PDB file of C-alpha atoms in Angstrom:
ATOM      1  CA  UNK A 253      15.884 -49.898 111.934  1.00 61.00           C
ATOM      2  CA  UNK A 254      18.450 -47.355 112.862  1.00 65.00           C
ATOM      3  CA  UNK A 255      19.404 -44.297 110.368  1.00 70.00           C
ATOM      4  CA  UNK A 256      23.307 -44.875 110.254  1.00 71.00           C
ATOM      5  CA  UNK A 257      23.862 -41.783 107.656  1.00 73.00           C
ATOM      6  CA  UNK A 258      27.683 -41.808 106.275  1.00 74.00           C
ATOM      7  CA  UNK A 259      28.587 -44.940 107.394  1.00 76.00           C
ATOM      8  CA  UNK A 260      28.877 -47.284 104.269  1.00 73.00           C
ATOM      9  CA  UNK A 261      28.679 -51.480 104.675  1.00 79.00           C
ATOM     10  CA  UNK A 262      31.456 -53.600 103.451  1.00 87.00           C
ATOM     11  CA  UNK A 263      31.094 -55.661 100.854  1.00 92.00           C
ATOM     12  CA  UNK A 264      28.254 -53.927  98.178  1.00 92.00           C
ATOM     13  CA  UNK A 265      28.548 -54.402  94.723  1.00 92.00           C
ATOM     14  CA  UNK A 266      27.244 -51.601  94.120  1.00 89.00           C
ATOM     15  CA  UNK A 267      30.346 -49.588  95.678  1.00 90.00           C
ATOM     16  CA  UNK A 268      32.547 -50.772  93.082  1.00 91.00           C
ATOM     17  CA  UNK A 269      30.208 -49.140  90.101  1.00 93.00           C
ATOM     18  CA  UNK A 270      30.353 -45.984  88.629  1.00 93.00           C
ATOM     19  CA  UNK A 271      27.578 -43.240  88.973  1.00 93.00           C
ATOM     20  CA  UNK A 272      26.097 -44.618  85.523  1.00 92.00           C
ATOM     21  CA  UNK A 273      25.926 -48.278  86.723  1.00 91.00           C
ATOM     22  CA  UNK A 274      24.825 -47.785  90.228  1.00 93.00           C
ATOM     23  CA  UNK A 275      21.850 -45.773  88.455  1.00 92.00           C
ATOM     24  CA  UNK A 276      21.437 -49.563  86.742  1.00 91.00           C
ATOM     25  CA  UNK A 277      21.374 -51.099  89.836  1.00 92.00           C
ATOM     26  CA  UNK A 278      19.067 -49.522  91.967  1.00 90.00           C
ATOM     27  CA  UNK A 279      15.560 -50.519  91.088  1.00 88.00           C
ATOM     28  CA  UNK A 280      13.691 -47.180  89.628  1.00 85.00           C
ATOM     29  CA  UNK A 281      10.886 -48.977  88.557  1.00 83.00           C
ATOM     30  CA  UNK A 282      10.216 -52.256  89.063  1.00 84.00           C
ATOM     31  CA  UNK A 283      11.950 -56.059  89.617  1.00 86.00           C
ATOM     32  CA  UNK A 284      12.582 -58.066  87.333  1.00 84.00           C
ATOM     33  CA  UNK A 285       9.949 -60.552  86.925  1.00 79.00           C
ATOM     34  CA  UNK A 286      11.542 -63.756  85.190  1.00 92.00           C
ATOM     35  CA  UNK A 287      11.189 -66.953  86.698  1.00 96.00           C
ATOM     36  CA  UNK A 288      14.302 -69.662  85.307  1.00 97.00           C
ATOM     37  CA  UNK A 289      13.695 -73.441  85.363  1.00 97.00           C
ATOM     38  CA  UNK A 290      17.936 -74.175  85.706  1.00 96.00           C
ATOM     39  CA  UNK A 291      18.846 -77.725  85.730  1.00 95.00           C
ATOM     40  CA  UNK A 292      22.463 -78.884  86.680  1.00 95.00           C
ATOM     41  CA  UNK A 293      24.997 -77.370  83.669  1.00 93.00           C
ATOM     42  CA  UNK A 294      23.123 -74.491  83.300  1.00 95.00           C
ATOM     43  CA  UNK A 295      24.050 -70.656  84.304  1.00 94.00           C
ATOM     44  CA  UNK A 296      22.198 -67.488  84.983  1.00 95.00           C
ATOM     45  CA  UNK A 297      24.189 -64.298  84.562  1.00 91.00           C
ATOM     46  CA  UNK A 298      22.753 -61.027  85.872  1.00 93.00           C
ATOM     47  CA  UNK A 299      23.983 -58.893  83.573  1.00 89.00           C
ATOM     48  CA  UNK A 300      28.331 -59.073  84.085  1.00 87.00           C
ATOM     49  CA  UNK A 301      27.802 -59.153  87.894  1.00 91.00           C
ATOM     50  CA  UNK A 302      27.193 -62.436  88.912  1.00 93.00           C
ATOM     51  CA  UNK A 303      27.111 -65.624  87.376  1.00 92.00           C
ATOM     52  CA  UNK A 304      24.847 -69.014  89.100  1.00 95.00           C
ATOM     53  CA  UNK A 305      25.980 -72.132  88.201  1.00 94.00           C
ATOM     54  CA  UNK A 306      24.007 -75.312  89.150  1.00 96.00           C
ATOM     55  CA  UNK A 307      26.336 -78.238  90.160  1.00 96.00           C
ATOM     56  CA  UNK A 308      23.698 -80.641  91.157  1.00 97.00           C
ATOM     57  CA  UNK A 309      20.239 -80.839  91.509  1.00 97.00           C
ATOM     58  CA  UNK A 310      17.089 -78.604  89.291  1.00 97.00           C
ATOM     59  CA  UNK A 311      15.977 -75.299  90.452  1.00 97.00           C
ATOM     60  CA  UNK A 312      13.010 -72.965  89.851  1.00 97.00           C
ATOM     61  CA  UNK A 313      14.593 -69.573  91.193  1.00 96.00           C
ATOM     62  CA  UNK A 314      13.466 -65.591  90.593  1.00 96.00           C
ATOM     63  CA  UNK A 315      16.120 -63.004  90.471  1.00 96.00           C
ATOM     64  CA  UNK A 316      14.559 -59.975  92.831  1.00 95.00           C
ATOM     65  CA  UNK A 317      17.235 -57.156  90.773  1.00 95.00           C
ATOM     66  CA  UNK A 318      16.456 -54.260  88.615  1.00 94.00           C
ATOM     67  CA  UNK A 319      14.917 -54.726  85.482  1.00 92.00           C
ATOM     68  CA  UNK A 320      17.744 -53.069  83.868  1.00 91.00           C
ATOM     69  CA  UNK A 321      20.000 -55.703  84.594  1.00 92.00           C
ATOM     70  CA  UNK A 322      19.842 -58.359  81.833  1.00 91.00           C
ATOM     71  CA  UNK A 323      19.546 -61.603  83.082  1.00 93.00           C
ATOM     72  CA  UNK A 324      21.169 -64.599  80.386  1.00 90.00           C
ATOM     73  CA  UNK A 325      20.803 -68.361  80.475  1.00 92.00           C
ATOM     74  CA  UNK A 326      23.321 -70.311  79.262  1.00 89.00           C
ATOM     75  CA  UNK A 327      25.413 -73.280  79.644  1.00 88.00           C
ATOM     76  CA  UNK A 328      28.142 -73.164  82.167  1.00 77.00           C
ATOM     77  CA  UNK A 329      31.119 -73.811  79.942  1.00 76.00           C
ATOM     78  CA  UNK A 330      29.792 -70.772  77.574  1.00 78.00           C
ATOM     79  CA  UNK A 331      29.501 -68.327  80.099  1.00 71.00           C
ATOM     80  CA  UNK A 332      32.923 -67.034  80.166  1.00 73.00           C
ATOM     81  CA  UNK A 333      32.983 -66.999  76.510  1.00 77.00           C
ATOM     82  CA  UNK A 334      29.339 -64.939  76.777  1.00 77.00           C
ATOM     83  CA  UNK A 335      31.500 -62.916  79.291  1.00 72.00           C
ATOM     84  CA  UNK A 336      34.220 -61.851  77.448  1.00 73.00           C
ATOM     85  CA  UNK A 337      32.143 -60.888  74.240  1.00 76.00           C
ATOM     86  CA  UNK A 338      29.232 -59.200  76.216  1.00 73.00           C
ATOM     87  CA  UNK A 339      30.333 -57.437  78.882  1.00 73.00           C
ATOM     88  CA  UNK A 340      30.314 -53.781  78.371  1.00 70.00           C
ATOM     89  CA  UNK A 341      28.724 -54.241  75.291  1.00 73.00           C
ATOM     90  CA  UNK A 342      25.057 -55.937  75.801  1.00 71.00           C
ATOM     91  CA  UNK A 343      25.639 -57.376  79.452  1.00 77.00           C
ATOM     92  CA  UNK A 344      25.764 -54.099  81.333  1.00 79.00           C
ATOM     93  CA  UNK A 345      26.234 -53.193  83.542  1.00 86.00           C
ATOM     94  CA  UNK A 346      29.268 -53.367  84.250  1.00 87.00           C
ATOM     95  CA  UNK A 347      30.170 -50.786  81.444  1.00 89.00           C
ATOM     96  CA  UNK A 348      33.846 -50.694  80.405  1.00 85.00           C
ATOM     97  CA  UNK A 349      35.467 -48.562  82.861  1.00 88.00           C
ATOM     98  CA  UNK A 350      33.736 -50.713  85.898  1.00 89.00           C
ATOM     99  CA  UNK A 351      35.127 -54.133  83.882  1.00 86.00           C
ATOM    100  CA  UNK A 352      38.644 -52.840  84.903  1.00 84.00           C
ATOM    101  CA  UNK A 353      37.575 -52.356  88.321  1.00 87.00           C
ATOM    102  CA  UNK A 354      36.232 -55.623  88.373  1.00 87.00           C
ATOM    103  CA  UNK A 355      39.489 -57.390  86.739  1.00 85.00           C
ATOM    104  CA  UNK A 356      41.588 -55.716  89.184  1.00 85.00           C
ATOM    105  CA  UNK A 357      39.806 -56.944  92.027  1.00 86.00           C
ATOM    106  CA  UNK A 358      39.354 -60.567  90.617  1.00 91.00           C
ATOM    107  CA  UNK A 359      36.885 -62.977  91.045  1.00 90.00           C
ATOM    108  CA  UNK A 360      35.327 -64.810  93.691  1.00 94.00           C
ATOM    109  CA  UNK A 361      33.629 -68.022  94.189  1.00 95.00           C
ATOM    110  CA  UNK A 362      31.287 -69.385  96.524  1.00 95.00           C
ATOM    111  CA  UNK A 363      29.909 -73.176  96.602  1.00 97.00           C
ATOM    112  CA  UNK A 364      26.327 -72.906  98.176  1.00 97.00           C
ATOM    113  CA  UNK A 365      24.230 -76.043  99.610  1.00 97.00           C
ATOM    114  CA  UNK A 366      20.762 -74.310  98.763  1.00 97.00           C
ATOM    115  CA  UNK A 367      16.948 -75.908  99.066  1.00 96.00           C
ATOM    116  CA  UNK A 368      13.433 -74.075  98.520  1.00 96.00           C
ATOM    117  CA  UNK A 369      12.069 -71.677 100.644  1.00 96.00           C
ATOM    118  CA  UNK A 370      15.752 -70.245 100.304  1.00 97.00           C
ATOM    119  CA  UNK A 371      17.201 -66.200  99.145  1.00 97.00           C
ATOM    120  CA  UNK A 372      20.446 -65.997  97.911  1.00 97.00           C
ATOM    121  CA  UNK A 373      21.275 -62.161  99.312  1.00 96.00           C
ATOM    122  CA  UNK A 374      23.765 -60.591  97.159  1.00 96.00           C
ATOM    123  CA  UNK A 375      25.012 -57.199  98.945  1.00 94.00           C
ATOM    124  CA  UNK A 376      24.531 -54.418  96.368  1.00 92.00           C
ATOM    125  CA  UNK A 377      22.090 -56.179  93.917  1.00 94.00           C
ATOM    126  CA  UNK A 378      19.517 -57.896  95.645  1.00 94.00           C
ATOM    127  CA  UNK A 379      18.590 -61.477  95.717  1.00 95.00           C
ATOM    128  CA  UNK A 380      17.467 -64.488  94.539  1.00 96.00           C
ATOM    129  CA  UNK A 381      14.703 -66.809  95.755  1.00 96.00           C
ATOM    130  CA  UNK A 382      14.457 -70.598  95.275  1.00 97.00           C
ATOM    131  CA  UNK A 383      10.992 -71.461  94.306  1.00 96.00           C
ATOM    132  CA  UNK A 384      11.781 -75.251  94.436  1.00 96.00           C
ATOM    133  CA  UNK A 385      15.047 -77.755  94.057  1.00 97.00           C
ATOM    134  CA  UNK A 386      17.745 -78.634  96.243  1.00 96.00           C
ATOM    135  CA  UNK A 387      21.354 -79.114  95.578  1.00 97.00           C
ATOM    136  CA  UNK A 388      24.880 -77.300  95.030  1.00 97.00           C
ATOM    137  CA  UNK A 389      24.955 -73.292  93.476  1.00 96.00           C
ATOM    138  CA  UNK A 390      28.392 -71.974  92.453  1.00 95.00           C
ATOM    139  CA  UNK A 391      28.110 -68.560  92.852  1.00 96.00           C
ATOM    140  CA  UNK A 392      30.520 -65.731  90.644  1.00 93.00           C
ATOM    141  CA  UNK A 393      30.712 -62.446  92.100  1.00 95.00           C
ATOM    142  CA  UNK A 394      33.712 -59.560  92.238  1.00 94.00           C
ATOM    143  CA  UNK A 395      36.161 -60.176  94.890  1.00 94.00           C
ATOM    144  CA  UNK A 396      34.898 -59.185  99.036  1.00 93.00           C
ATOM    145  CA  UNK A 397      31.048 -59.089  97.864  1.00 95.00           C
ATOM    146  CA  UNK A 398      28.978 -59.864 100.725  1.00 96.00           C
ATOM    147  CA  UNK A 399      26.162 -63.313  99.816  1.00 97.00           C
ATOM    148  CA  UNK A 400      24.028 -64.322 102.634  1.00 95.00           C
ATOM    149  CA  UNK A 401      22.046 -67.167 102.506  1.00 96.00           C
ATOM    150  CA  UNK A 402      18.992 -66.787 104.303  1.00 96.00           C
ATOM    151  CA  UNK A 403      15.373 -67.960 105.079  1.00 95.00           C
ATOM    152  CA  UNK A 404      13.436 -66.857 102.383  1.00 93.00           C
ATOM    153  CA  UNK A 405      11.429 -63.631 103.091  1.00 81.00           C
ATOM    154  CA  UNK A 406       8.136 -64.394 100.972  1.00 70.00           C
ATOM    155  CA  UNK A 407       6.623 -66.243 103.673  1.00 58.00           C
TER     156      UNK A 407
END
């Protein structure tokens, strides 16, 4: 590891947060600790960050994020409804002055072709581990966030 102080990565999430929801973002405590059974239709929103969609195929997958993110299942025509009513409000963060942020930056997303012993690394959050399943993830995250699919690093 090399100490690389005042040079900041591309591509965090967390860079496009204010103070309050950075403070959300980086664990104090502990992870959070639910496990999701997803099956294809379904969607996992950590807080109004990211969304997971399953396209095809049945997961078992842990979010490793702050337990002050909210994490909401749901089906994946509802979530931008859920979206629209929640964040800033219950799904935080983002609060209301990052949503603008957000908006202005737009969306991106990102098909993955994922299988167990898998992390989904999402720069700025943390990342998400596929217990067991195989098939196609659609990923939602804000516009030039860094995801990294990698070997899993339970092993």
């Amino acid at each position: 590891f090399l100490d690389t102080p005042g040079i900041v990565p591309e591509g965090r999430l967390y860079d496009i947060l204010c103070s309050n929801c950075q403070k959300r973002v980086i664990p104090s405590k502990k992870l959070s600790g639910k496990v999701f059974l997803l099956r294809e239709g379904r969607s996992l929103m950590l807080g109004g960050l990211v969304i997971l969609s399953i396209k095809k195929g049945k997961f078992l997958l842990k979010p490793f994020i702050s337990c002050e993110i909210p994490l909401h299942e749901t089906n994946e025509v509802r979530f931008r409804e859920i979206l629209q009513k929640g964040v800033g409000e219950w799904l935080v963060p983002p609060c209301k002055g990052c949503i603008d942020k957000i908006e202005s930056k737009g969306w991106e997303g990102k098909l993955l072709a994922v299988r167990s012993g898998q992390d989904i690394a999402i720069s700025g959050i943390g990342w998400v581990s596929i217990f067991r399943g195989e098939g196609d993830l659609f990923l939602n995250v804000p516009e030039g966030v860094k995801v990294t699919l990698r070997n899993s690093i339970r092993r």
